[in-house]
Amino acid sequence: MSSTEKKYIYTFKEGKKDMKFILGGKGANLAEMTNLGLAIPQGFTISCQACLDYFDDPEGFIEKIRLDVMEYIKKLENETGKTFGADKNALLVSVRSGSPDSMPGMMDTVLNLGLNDKAVLGLAEETKNERFAYDAYRRFIQMFGDVVMGVELEHFEEILNKYKKAKGEETLDTDLTTEDLKNIIQDYKALYKKHIGEEFPQEPIKQLFLAIRAVFNSWNTKRAVTYRKINKIPNFGTAVNVQSMVFGNKGWDSGTGVAFTRDPSTGEKIKFGEYLSNAQGEDVVAGIRTPKKLDDMKEEFPEIYTELINTMDNLEKHYKDMQDIEFTIENGKLYILQTRNGKRTPQAAIKIAVDRVKEGMITKEEALMAVNPNIVSNLLFKHIDEKKADMSKLITQGINASPGAVTGKVIYDADKTVQLAEKGEDIILVRPQTKPDDIHGLFAAKGVLTQFGGKTSHAAVVARGMGKPAVVGAQALCINLEKKQCDLGSISIQEGEIITIDGATGKVFMGEIPLIDPEIKGEFLELLQMADEIRAMGIRANADTPEDAKKAIEFGAEGIGLCRTEHMFMAQERLPVVQQMIMSETDSERQEALDKILPMQKSDFYEIFKIMKDKPVTIRLLDPPLHEFLPELETVLLEHQELKLKGGSKDEIELKEQVIAKIRSLSEENPMMGLRGCRLGITWPQINEMQVKAIFQAACELKKDGINAIVEVMIPLIGDINELKFIKKDLVKIAAETIERYGVELEYNFGTMIEIPRAALTAGKIAEEAEFFSFGTNDLTQMTFGFSRDDAEGKFIPIYLESGIMKDNPFEILDQEGVGRLMKMAIKEGRGTRPDLKCGICGEHGGEPSSVIFGHDIGLNYVSCSPFRLPIARIAAAQANIINKK
Amino acid sequence: MSSTEKKYIYTFKEGKKDMKFILGGKGANLAEMTNLGLAIPQGFTISCQACLDYFDDPEGFIEKIRLDVMEYIKKLENETGKTFGADKNALLVSVRSGSPDSMPGMMDTVLNLGLNDKAVLGLAEETKNERFAYDAYRRFIQMFGDVVMGVELEHFEEILNKYKKAKGEETLDTDLTTEDLKNIIQDYKALYKKHIGEEFPQEPIKQLFLAIRAVFNSWNTKRAVTYRKINKIPNFGTAVNVQSMVFGNKGWDSGTGVAFTRDPSTGEKIKFGEYLSNAQGEDVVAGIRTPKKLDDMKEEFPEIYTELINTMDNLEKHYKDMQDIEFTIENGKLYILQTRNGKRTPQAAIKIAVDRVKEGMITKEEALMAVNPNIVSNLLFKHIDEKKADMSKLITQGINASPGAVTGKVIYDADKTVQLAEKGEDIILVRPQTKPDDIHGLFAAKGVLTQFGGKTSHAAVVARGMGKPAVVGAQALCINLEKKQCDLGSISIQEGEIITIDGATGKVFMGEIPLIDPEIKGEFLELLQMADEIRAMGIRANADTPEDAKKAIEFGAEGIGLCRTEHMFMAQERLPVVQQMIMSETDSERQEALDKILPMQKSDFYEIFKIMKDKPVTIRLLDPPLHEFLPELETVLLEHQELKLKGGSKDEIELKEQVIAKIRSLSEENPMMGLRGCRLGITWPQINEMQVKAIFQAACELKKDGINAIVEVMIPLIGDINELKFIKKDLVKIAAETIERYGVELEYNFGTMIEIPRAALTAGKIAEEAEFFSFGTNDLTQMTFGFSRDDAEGKFIPIYLESGIMKDNPFEILDQEGVGRLMKMAIKEGRGTRPDLKCGICGEHGGEPSSVIFGHDIGLNYVSCSPFRLPIARIAAAQANIINKK
């Protein structure tokens, strides 16, 4: 009978791999391998629950489990035929932590526990290797003092180095004699007493319990707690593994090593590993000698090599994944000390998953589930090859606003960017921030770098829309536009100098840095094809331009879920006309400007429909507040005052005053909740009318040219069915008239974004008018939380994440509890009214895996995301269907 | 059998008062009175539905009902013993419109229809009064030509005046001879032919159908449609009443008049009315002769007087309300032509309702249901006595931001306002707009008038909070602060001139205008006491200051539902300390400033608790974004540039730059959704800590002084339970420590506002931590609609109301469908977690009747509103309970 009510301790034979949350990852795998019949040095595991209960009452708990631990030590003695604490044939053990999630920062390993002044003699006699025995004892005191008792390692190293130096420079550990080791042990023990205040413990039981407590305590060190917070690991507790020792350093018929069942870097099916003969595990890590390649074992340990290869194959087969294995050879016998799913690069992850399907080892479903969709994004953009990059050239890091890396000349203004780009030069536009006035520069540049602004700043949004690398808010830069120079501490970047930026990491480098090219091919392509076979949900792209649409097709979009029309308004040659439209005082002035914009919009739509032929294209009518197309009030105010103070002409001053008046009349306290979206269309119906004319003329002309366009007109920011009715009435008429005039047949419908909470709350009614719903989860998140993204992400969301108030940024990971609840209500009630209501997401969440899976669960017909996130969405959608079927 | 399938026509005997939607108000009441046995000239009513069906096919419909109409004419002939279209003893009728809701702008009345060249002779013979007969015919042609056929009245009047002038100036209608009338009739007929293109119709049937069509058509005139839209009257259609004529102008034993069963101005139980002998109804209205008082009838028509008084009593009893009656005396016989519930002043409405309870005529419940709570607000503020006011002094009308009227001297700056106010002068602070810097001026002024801003501008919000009259956004004003002068067309208002403003109407007058004083006494007080007896829901006040709290008690509050703490920060002597706190760069600097604010806050709370003793006081922790306490960026930027251009000192310039940097760092794109509410408390916990210390120190000291405070601490803007947990943890500790230190017992709890949609969506969880919910329906409406109130009310809500997209402004009338749905969910799920969860409203809707009734229905424990709306809320809450019990 156990002395406690709960079962806290398990022999390796009692466990299995599913017991990770009880035994920790390491303990569960040791148990699994034991039961697979592999040669595992036996031992037992103290559970994670023990760790948690320990923290309730440390002293009491240790007393409570003391007898249990002794009982399991007894079992281990029986198993091994050795005796813990005996002078001869002593049972020596390792003590290791092991939590359910692999976690650095916790106590790692104490080896050789059980040695003392007497047992070391027994070990020397038994192994006939006195040096080995004293070296083991020396190592144990050092590890125990450092890892368990917190005596800093450097003190031990000082002593070691003193003895090594005494024998001359370049002395290795292995050059130390038994006598040296004996002396070192004396010095170590003195060091221990000085720091701890008592003698180095000779009683193995005392050593063991001190080690167990140290493992428990390591769970709550500051470093471990911080790591868990950052990586969102719950407070599971850590298990303690007590395992009988095997020695890879018992002689040249011994050794130790690490092996991967496939290449973790490329994913190739090549066994990969390193080992050292006559060494303990720590020697491999410490790099004392250069390890040998796994292949070298074929000659040095031919039988063991075969056994190891077989074991690796079996383990991969059994665990259905590439394994990272630790092994030790003791006097010619192979022991496996650990196996776990091996970490790998994204490329390797994909190759391994696909290869294993081809090998018949796993199903397509298993392959898809084995790939974390998020890693895929790294494969879709050029990025800096950090292995080859000279990191001394890194000058600063800003906000990673739009992924992709690029090298180019620094230019500080938009016009010059255009000039040089036309000559074929690669330009990086560098600005304090960008404005609509800079849009031609953004178009022409290969990338953009700004000093100010966040992920939703103009530069960031436009760059993401264009799929162009952007680093924003790099506040360490100090840009002087007059001098055309940027200072950064002692560095000064002149116009024309070469820099490299990586929008996926926010890093900025001087000069040219080697980049890695993205491509969808080989196993990556095959994996995406598997995903397409398996997923049930449609995948569309957010694409505003013909270029975006091409990318969308390339990356597998089945349609466009969001074509924003405002960026079309911002093109260099269009902005003045748009501004003319906004500044209009009369309807006819406004109409005149709109008449100029119509053919431009029409040609945009024509191109997009053409690229997307036979696939649906959802076009959102103009959404942002009009003042976004005008210059900043501050700038104009200061210009105005300067004109007045410096004596500008009356006309100049009056013109500025007109602009100021218009900006003021359009300016809003909270533009996010102001005159935008359908409210614009209700206030100035001509804008929407022009857009719908352009859309349908383009589609009809294309149809006449023999290409089929499928048109979905999306009216944004609806909160009440009456808004939709009011707007739709005239637009539907325009659509029908246009189609009739061209005499073609056209597939089209009118729908709305659901991005205002009230729209979700009254979706049953809205569906009477809307033929589709597209969830604008960015705005819906803003309104549901009452968070202005622009303000929240810079100000309090970081504090919320840091303090644990929020687990995730809701603008990155969809909030299922609040926003998701509204979405569920809207879909259910919308389909109550209109059973075939098509529902999708077109917010940024459409490319985030957990949100895609949620979307599948609540019955979305499709998700739509930026072209570069399409592969992620495709894999996540497949995973959703796999999970759902389970 | 009817010739149509539907029944479109009803005799007066077939109807009753409940059939208003079939017969219109007038028709239903004529039927009701007929069935009460009163002497009603008989007739029939063509239903409202007929009007609607008429518009589907006007020509066809008239043909369809022709035979039915003829059949009812026949019935009327039988009833009256007269014949329609006969030369002798002809049946003459009036034709009147009458819709379910009384509505100006529709066709009113055609009298004497049925007369023609022959019947006029018969009428002359029958009445032995040739002049009467020709006058009747003359009037008929005029009315028919004008009202039915659209010949402008002025043309008829020209002819009439020509004949009158021919007999000399000052000739009255009654001075015209029979010969004159005959000539006039000839001229009228010629006029008719000239305008209409055909002869004046001699066939009574033709006259009748033309009149019926005219009534129908009048339903859809532009004026009627506009009126319906503004007054939210549905498209019911209008009925047509065809009634046999009686004549008040048949001689001196005839007459006509109007009577009220009580005085509609004061509500006193005095029969009130006016009549004219020997006159038709239109003569009373036209004011040709001065009418006599009802009392004069006692002598002139003693028997009829008694009959009329009895009839009036019976009608009031029957209709259970004060009646407005039209009557005619024909040759000594009394006929009642119309009765309806009389329009009355707010004072009269209340007095009548209460009096009738005392008279045992109606129950308290009926009395309460008879009073529209909205009218009560007029009784709570001084207002302009428009009867006595010289309206020529009205100079402009702005936005009615805070009710109450006041006369005072115009002063253009806050400091001078304070100086003069201290000398006892009544000042109206006039500014382009106000800022926190002006707060001392707002405190000192009797009222405020601004050129810019809406109902949520600083001036409006602060004035409402102080219960001080405010007219804002009076854009016609052109204020020149340098000249201390305000121009308005040709008018120029100098500093020190007297003006009067009425914040309930937005009107601004030059000079002093007579005002009416508010008071709660007499029947008003009695009605409110009845409401308190009957209502089930609690009523609290929003009160930020001791002055507010006193008002709250005076107006019947049972507690404070919202005590905002930010206005306490804005007092003149505090603002610099608050700014010091905000500008702090370190925690200790910030703490130093907060330490100065603590005793100020504490003394505020002490006073409020003292006034509210034994009643709960809900204190909301600091809510607005901190930049509201700093000057405007624009101003500081321009000052900075000016200093630079004009060569200011380096120190001055740097100081400005610091302020600019701070404002920029606090400025937000959408401050409504930014760093405010609990987000402030999470970012800078010391502010909340100071506030909670001040609250509990004040309550404990009061308790020591023998007065009981009931404390409710309200944490604003919660969207997730973790926010509440995070903030509450420390504050609960401070509360407990403070109470322990003082050694008192204190009743207190911690709750939250529900004003973020996500809070409502996750209310079940939030109730784990919140001991009460207070719905902040202003913000909840903003977020649920995605409407920034500041922007929406000025920009698109007016368009929405105008175009019928919205029936009501959701910031005035709670949106039950969207916002209300969230509230219902939150209450249900909150109480699922915590069954005794106290729920209230503290948004402005808490004083709006339909919202109060909704609040009762969804189970709120209380509503809270500004002190001046408490009586409205009390009555509405009583009505809610009455409706609910039905």
PDB file of N, CA and C in Angstrom, chain B residues 398-457:
ATOM      1  N   GLY B 398     -29.816  77.672 -31.315  1.00  0.00           N
ATOM      2  CA  GLY B 398     -28.733  76.699 -31.404  1.00  0.00           C
ATOM      3  C   GLY B 398     -29.261  75.317 -31.024  1.00  0.00           C
ATOM      4  N   ILE B 399     -28.364  74.476 -30.565  1.00  0.00           N
ATOM      5  CA  ILE B 399     -28.759  73.124 -30.154  1.00  0.00           C
ATOM      6  C   ILE B 399     -29.124  73.164 -28.672  1.00  0.00           C
ATOM      7  N   ASN B 400     -30.263  72.584 -28.340  1.00  0.00           N
ATOM      8  CA  ASN B 400     -30.743  72.580 -26.958  1.00  0.00           C
ATOM      9  C   ASN B 400     -29.985  71.532 -26.147  1.00  0.00           C
ATOM     10  N   ALA B 401     -28.909  71.963 -25.523  1.00  0.00           N
ATOM     11  CA  ALA B 401     -27.972  71.009 -24.936  1.00  0.00           C
ATOM     12  C   ALA B 401     -28.253  70.687 -23.478  1.00  0.00           C
ATOM     13  N   SER B 402     -28.782  71.626 -22.731  1.00  0.00           N
ATOM     14  CA  SER B 402     -29.062  71.376 -21.319  1.00  0.00           C
ATOM     15  C   SER B 402     -30.208  72.319 -20.930  1.00  0.00           C
ATOM     16  N   PRO B 403     -31.333  71.757 -20.494  1.00  0.00           N
ATOM     17  CA  PRO B 403     -32.535  72.573 -20.357  1.00  0.00           C
ATOM     18  C   PRO B 403     -32.459  73.590 -19.234  1.00  0.00           C
ATOM     19  N   GLY B 404     -33.394  74.533 -19.288  1.00  0.00           N
ATOM     20  CA  GLY B 404     -33.426  75.631 -18.350  1.00  0.00           C
ATOM     21  C   GLY B 404     -33.207  76.937 -19.090  1.00  0.00           C
ATOM     22  N   ALA B 405     -33.852  77.993 -18.595  1.00  0.00           N
ATOM     23  CA  ALA B 405     -33.664  79.291 -19.227  1.00  0.00           C
ATOM     24  C   ALA B 405     -33.052  80.221 -18.206  1.00  0.00           C
ATOM     25  N   VAL B 406     -32.267  81.178 -18.701  1.00  0.00           N
ATOM     26  CA  VAL B 406     -31.592  82.094 -17.794  1.00  0.00           C
ATOM     27  C   VAL B 406     -31.284  83.400 -18.521  1.00  0.00           C
ATOM     28  N   THR B 407     -31.314  84.475 -17.754  1.00  0.00           N
ATOM     29  CA  THR B 407     -30.968  85.791 -18.282  1.00  0.00           C
ATOM     30  C   THR B 407     -29.675  86.229 -17.619  1.00  0.00           C
ATOM     31  N   GLY B 408     -28.767  86.794 -18.386  1.00  0.00           N
ATOM     32  CA  GLY B 408     -27.530  87.244 -17.766  1.00  0.00           C
ATOM     33  C   GLY B 408     -26.682  88.057 -18.711  1.00  0.00           C
ATOM     34  N   LYS B 409     -25.552  88.555 -18.149  1.00  0.00           N
ATOM     35  CA  LYS B 409     -24.616  89.360 -18.924  1.00  0.00           C
ATOM     36  C   LYS B 409     -23.719  88.451 -19.748  1.00  0.00           C
ATOM     37  N   VAL B 410     -23.479  88.857 -20.983  1.00  0.00           N
ATOM     38  CA  VAL B 410     -22.569  88.106 -21.845  1.00  0.00           C
ATOM     39  C   VAL B 410     -21.123  88.386 -21.437  1.00  0.00           C
ATOM     40  N   ILE B 411     -20.385  87.315 -21.149  1.00  0.00           N
ATOM     41  CA  ILE B 411     -18.949  87.456 -20.889  1.00  0.00           C
ATOM     42  C   ILE B 411     -18.235  86.415 -21.735  1.00  0.00           C
ATOM     43  N   TYR B 412     -17.110  86.829 -22.361  1.00  0.00           N
ATOM     44  CA  TYR B 412     -16.448  85.957 -23.322  1.00  0.00           C
ATOM     45  C   TYR B 412     -15.269  85.174 -22.753  1.00  0.00           C
ATOM     46  N   ASP B 413     -14.929  85.392 -21.464  1.00  0.00           N
ATOM     47  CA  ASP B 413     -13.881  84.492 -20.959  1.00  0.00           C
ATOM     48  C   ASP B 413     -14.131  84.052 -19.526  1.00  0.00           C
ATOM     49  N   ALA B 414     -13.534  82.914 -19.221  1.00  0.00           N
ATOM     50  CA  ALA B 414     -13.848  82.211 -17.986  1.00  0.00           C
ATOM     51  C   ALA B 414     -13.389  82.998 -16.757  1.00  0.00           C
ATOM     52  N   ASP B 415     -12.201  83.584 -16.820  1.00  0.00           N
ATOM     53  CA  ASP B 415     -11.687  84.294 -15.646  1.00  0.00           C
ATOM     54  C   ASP B 415     -12.599  85.460 -15.264  1.00  0.00           C
ATOM     55  N   LYS B 416     -12.989  86.231 -16.269  1.00  0.00           N
ATOM     56  CA  LYS B 416     -13.838  87.381 -15.993  1.00  0.00           C
ATOM     57  C   LYS B 416     -15.210  86.923 -15.486  1.00  0.00           C
ATOM     58  N   THR B 417     -15.669  85.812 -15.997  1.00  0.00           N
ATOM     59  CA  THR B 417     -16.937  85.246 -15.520  1.00  0.00           C
ATOM     60  C   THR B 417     -16.856  85.004 -14.015  1.00  0.00           C
ATOM     61  N   VAL B 418     -15.739  84.412 -13.614  1.00  0.00           N
ATOM     62  CA  VAL B 418     -15.562  84.121 -12.188  1.00  0.00           C
ATOM     63  C   VAL B 418     -15.552  85.426 -11.375  1.00  0.00           C
ATOM     64  N   GLN B 419     -14.778  86.409 -11.855  1.00  0.00           N
ATOM     65  CA  GLN B 419     -14.708  87.701 -11.135  1.00  0.00           C
ATOM     66  C   GLN B 419     -16.088  88.307 -10.930  1.00  0.00           C
ATOM     67  N   LEU B 420     -16.854  88.405 -12.012  1.00  0.00           N
ATOM     68  CA  LEU B 420     -18.152  89.075 -11.936  1.00  0.00           C
ATOM     69  C   LEU B 420     -19.155  88.237 -11.143  1.00  0.00           C
ATOM     70  N   ALA B 421     -19.091  86.927 -11.293  1.00  0.00           N
ATOM     71  CA  ALA B 421     -20.013  86.049 -10.579  1.00  0.00           C
ATOM     72  C   ALA B 421     -19.772  86.200  -9.069  1.00  0.00           C
ATOM     73  N   GLU B 422     -18.504  86.360  -8.713  1.00  0.00           N
ATOM     74  CA  GLU B 422     -18.202  86.520  -7.289  1.00  0.00           C
ATOM     75  C   GLU B 422     -18.825  87.801  -6.739  1.00  0.00           C
ATOM     76  N   LYS B 423     -19.026  88.778  -7.622  1.00  0.00           N
ATOM     77  CA  LYS B 423     -19.699  90.010  -7.199  1.00  0.00           C
ATOM     78  C   LYS B 423     -21.210  89.846  -7.223  1.00  0.00           C
ATOM     79  N   GLY B 424     -21.668  88.639  -7.539  1.00  0.00           N
ATOM     80  CA  GLY B 424     -23.114  88.398  -7.494  1.00  0.00           C
ATOM     81  C   GLY B 424     -23.824  88.637  -8.814  1.00  0.00           C
ATOM     82  N   GLU B 425     -23.073  88.847  -9.885  1.00  0.00           N
ATOM     83  CA  GLU B 425     -23.742  89.076 -11.168  1.00  0.00           C
ATOM     84  C   GLU B 425     -24.102  87.751 -11.840  1.00  0.00           C
ATOM     85  N   ASP B 426     -25.194  87.780 -12.594  1.00  0.00           N
ATOM     86  CA  ASP B 426     -25.580  86.601 -13.371  1.00  0.00           C
ATOM     87  C   ASP B 426     -24.893  86.667 -14.734  1.00  0.00           C
ATOM     88  N   ILE B 427     -24.047  85.684 -14.996  1.00  0.00           N
ATOM     89  CA  ILE B 427     -23.240  85.720 -16.219  1.00  0.00           C
ATOM     90  C   ILE B 427     -23.616  84.562 -17.136  1.00  0.00           C
ATOM     91  N   ILE B 428     -23.677  84.866 -18.409  1.00  0.00           N
ATOM     92  CA  ILE B 428     -23.746  83.791 -19.407  1.00  0.00           C
ATOM     93  C   ILE B 428     -22.398  83.767 -20.119  1.00  0.00           C
ATOM     94  N   LEU B 429     -21.716  82.642 -19.977  1.00  0.00           N
ATOM     95  CA  LEU B 429     -20.406  82.487 -20.603  1.00  0.00           C
ATOM     96  C   LEU B 429     -20.623  82.168 -22.077  1.00  0.00           C
ATOM     97  N   VAL B 430     -20.053  82.979 -22.943  1.00  0.00           N
ATOM     98  CA  VAL B 430     -20.216  82.784 -24.387  1.00  0.00           C
ATOM     99  C   VAL B 430     -18.841  82.508 -24.984  1.00  0.00           C
ATOM    100  N   ARG B 431     -18.711  81.368 -25.659  1.00  0.00           N
ATOM    101  CA  ARG B 431     -17.410  80.945 -26.195  1.00  0.00           C
ATOM    102  C   ARG B 431     -17.607  80.265 -27.547  1.00  0.00           C
ATOM    103  N   PRO B 432     -16.579  80.280 -28.399  1.00  0.00           N
ATOM    104  CA  PRO B 432     -16.679  79.438 -29.609  1.00  0.00           C
ATOM    105  C   PRO B 432     -16.939  77.979 -29.189  1.00  0.00           C
ATOM    106  N   GLN B 433     -16.159  77.495 -28.209  1.00  0.00           N
ATOM    107  CA  GLN B 433     -16.434  76.225 -27.559  1.00  0.00           C
ATOM    108  C   GLN B 433     -15.748  76.270 -26.201  1.00  0.00           C
ATOM    109  N   THR B 434     -16.047  75.334 -25.317  1.00  0.00           N
ATOM    110  CA  THR B 434     -15.342  75.342 -24.029  1.00  0.00           C
ATOM    111  C   THR B 434     -14.397  74.156 -23.962  1.00  0.00           C
ATOM    112  N   LYS B 435     -13.437  74.305 -23.054  1.00  0.00           N
ATOM    113  CA  LYS B 435     -12.394  73.302 -22.842  1.00  0.00           C
ATOM    114  C   LYS B 435     -12.259  73.101 -21.335  1.00  0.00           C
ATOM    115  N   PRO B 436     -11.610  72.034 -20.887  1.00  0.00           N
ATOM    116  CA  PRO B 436     -11.394  71.890 -19.450  1.00  0.00           C
ATOM    117  C   PRO B 436     -10.825  73.153 -18.807  1.00  0.00           C
ATOM    118  N   ASP B 437     -10.011  73.904 -19.560  1.00  0.00           N
ATOM    119  CA  ASP B 437      -9.457  75.149 -19.026  1.00  0.00           C
ATOM    120  C   ASP B 437     -10.536  76.155 -18.630  1.00  0.00           C
ATOM    121  N   ASP B 438     -11.722  76.032 -19.202  1.00  0.00           N
ATOM    122  CA  ASP B 438     -12.785  76.996 -18.928  1.00  0.00           C
ATOM    123  C   ASP B 438     -13.671  76.552 -17.774  1.00  0.00           C
ATOM    124  N   ILE B 439     -13.323  75.471 -17.126  1.00  0.00           N
ATOM    125  CA  ILE B 439     -14.265  74.828 -16.218  1.00  0.00           C
ATOM    126  C   ILE B 439     -14.685  75.755 -15.075  1.00  0.00           C
ATOM    127  N   HIS B 440     -13.741  76.580 -14.581  1.00  0.00           N
ATOM    128  CA  HIS B 440     -14.088  77.484 -13.487  1.00  0.00           C
ATOM    129  C   HIS B 440     -15.120  78.497 -13.952  1.00  0.00           C
ATOM    130  N   GLY B 441     -15.026  78.885 -15.224  1.00  0.00           N
ATOM    131  CA  GLY B 441     -16.015  79.797 -15.785  1.00  0.00           C
ATOM    132  C   GLY B 441     -17.381  79.129 -15.880  1.00  0.00           C
ATOM    133  N   LEU B 442     -17.385  77.878 -16.282  1.00  0.00           N
ATOM    134  CA  LEU B 442     -18.651  77.146 -16.367  1.00  0.00           C
ATOM    135  C   LEU B 442     -19.288  77.011 -14.986  1.00  0.00           C
ATOM    136  N   PHE B 443     -18.459  76.770 -14.002  1.00  0.00           N
ATOM    137  CA  PHE B 443     -18.969  76.668 -12.628  1.00  0.00           C
ATOM    138  C   PHE B 443     -19.614  77.990 -12.201  1.00  0.00           C
ATOM    139  N   ALA B 444     -18.940  79.084 -12.543  1.00  0.00           N
ATOM    140  CA  ALA B 444     -19.381  80.388 -12.050  1.00  0.00           C
ATOM    141  C   ALA B 444     -20.563  80.940 -12.841  1.00  0.00           C
ATOM    142  N   ALA B 445     -20.668  80.568 -14.110  1.00  0.00           N
ATOM    143  CA  ALA B 445     -21.704  81.143 -14.968  1.00  0.00           C
ATOM    144  C   ALA B 445     -23.078  80.570 -14.620  1.00  0.00           C
ATOM    145  N   LYS B 446     -24.110  81.332 -14.999  1.00  0.00           N
ATOM    146  CA  LYS B 446     -25.483  80.827 -14.827  1.00  0.00           C
ATOM    147  C   LYS B 446     -25.901  79.978 -16.018  1.00  0.00           C
ATOM    148  N   GLY B 447     -25.216  80.206 -17.144  1.00  0.00           N
ATOM    149  CA  GLY B 447     -25.556  79.459 -18.348  1.00  0.00           C
ATOM    150  C   GLY B 447     -24.423  79.583 -19.336  1.00  0.00           C
ATOM    151  N   VAL B 448     -24.468  78.764 -20.381  1.00  0.00           N
ATOM    152  CA  VAL B 448     -23.385  78.809 -21.351  1.00  0.00           C
ATOM    153  C   VAL B 448     -23.967  78.761 -22.759  1.00  0.00           C
ATOM    154  N   LEU B 449     -23.304  79.509 -23.639  1.00  0.00           N
ATOM    155  CA  LEU B 449     -23.719  79.584 -25.044  1.00  0.00           C
ATOM    156  C   LEU B 449     -22.469  79.412 -25.885  1.00  0.00           C
ATOM    157  N   THR B 450     -22.488  78.416 -26.798  1.00  0.00           N
ATOM    158  CA  THR B 450     -21.305  78.239 -27.650  1.00  0.00           C
ATOM    159  C   THR B 450     -21.686  78.289 -29.121  1.00  0.00           C
ATOM    160  N   GLN B 451     -20.663  78.614 -29.906  1.00  0.00           N
ATOM    161  CA  GLN B 451     -20.870  78.705 -31.347  1.00  0.00           C
ATOM    162  C   GLN B 451     -20.758  77.322 -31.995  1.00  0.00           C
ATOM    163  N   PHE B 452     -19.867  76.478 -31.450  1.00  0.00           N
ATOM    164  CA  PHE B 452     -19.619  75.169 -32.050  1.00  0.00           C
ATOM    165  C   PHE B 452     -19.962  74.043 -31.079  1.00  0.00           C
ATOM    166  N   GLY B 453     -19.988  72.838 -31.589  1.00  0.00           N
ATOM    167  CA  GLY B 453     -20.162  71.659 -30.741  1.00  0.00           C
ATOM    168  C   GLY B 453     -21.589  71.190 -30.734  1.00  0.00           C
ATOM    169  N   GLY B 454     -21.760  69.918 -30.380  1.00  0.00           N
ATOM    170  CA  GLY B 454     -23.084  69.312 -30.345  1.00  0.00           C
ATOM    171  C   GLY B 454     -23.469  68.943 -28.926  1.00  0.00           C
ATOM    172  N   LYS B 455     -24.425  68.030 -28.831  1.00  0.00           N
ATOM    173  CA  LYS B 455     -24.971  67.680 -27.524  1.00  0.00           C
ATOM    174  C   LYS B 455     -23.976  66.945 -26.643  1.00  0.00           C
ATOM    175  N   THR B 456     -22.886  66.492 -27.247  1.00  0.00           N
ATOM    176  CA  THR B 456     -21.897  65.826 -26.406  1.00  0.00           C
ATOM    177  C   THR B 456     -20.622  66.645 -26.345  1.00  0.00           C
ATOM    178  N   SER B 457     -20.679  67.883 -26.768  1.00  0.00           N
ATOM    179  CA  SER B 457     -19.496  68.727 -26.650  1.00  0.00           C
ATOM    180  C   SER B 457     -19.202  68.967 -25.169  1.00  0.00           C
TER     181      SER B 457
END
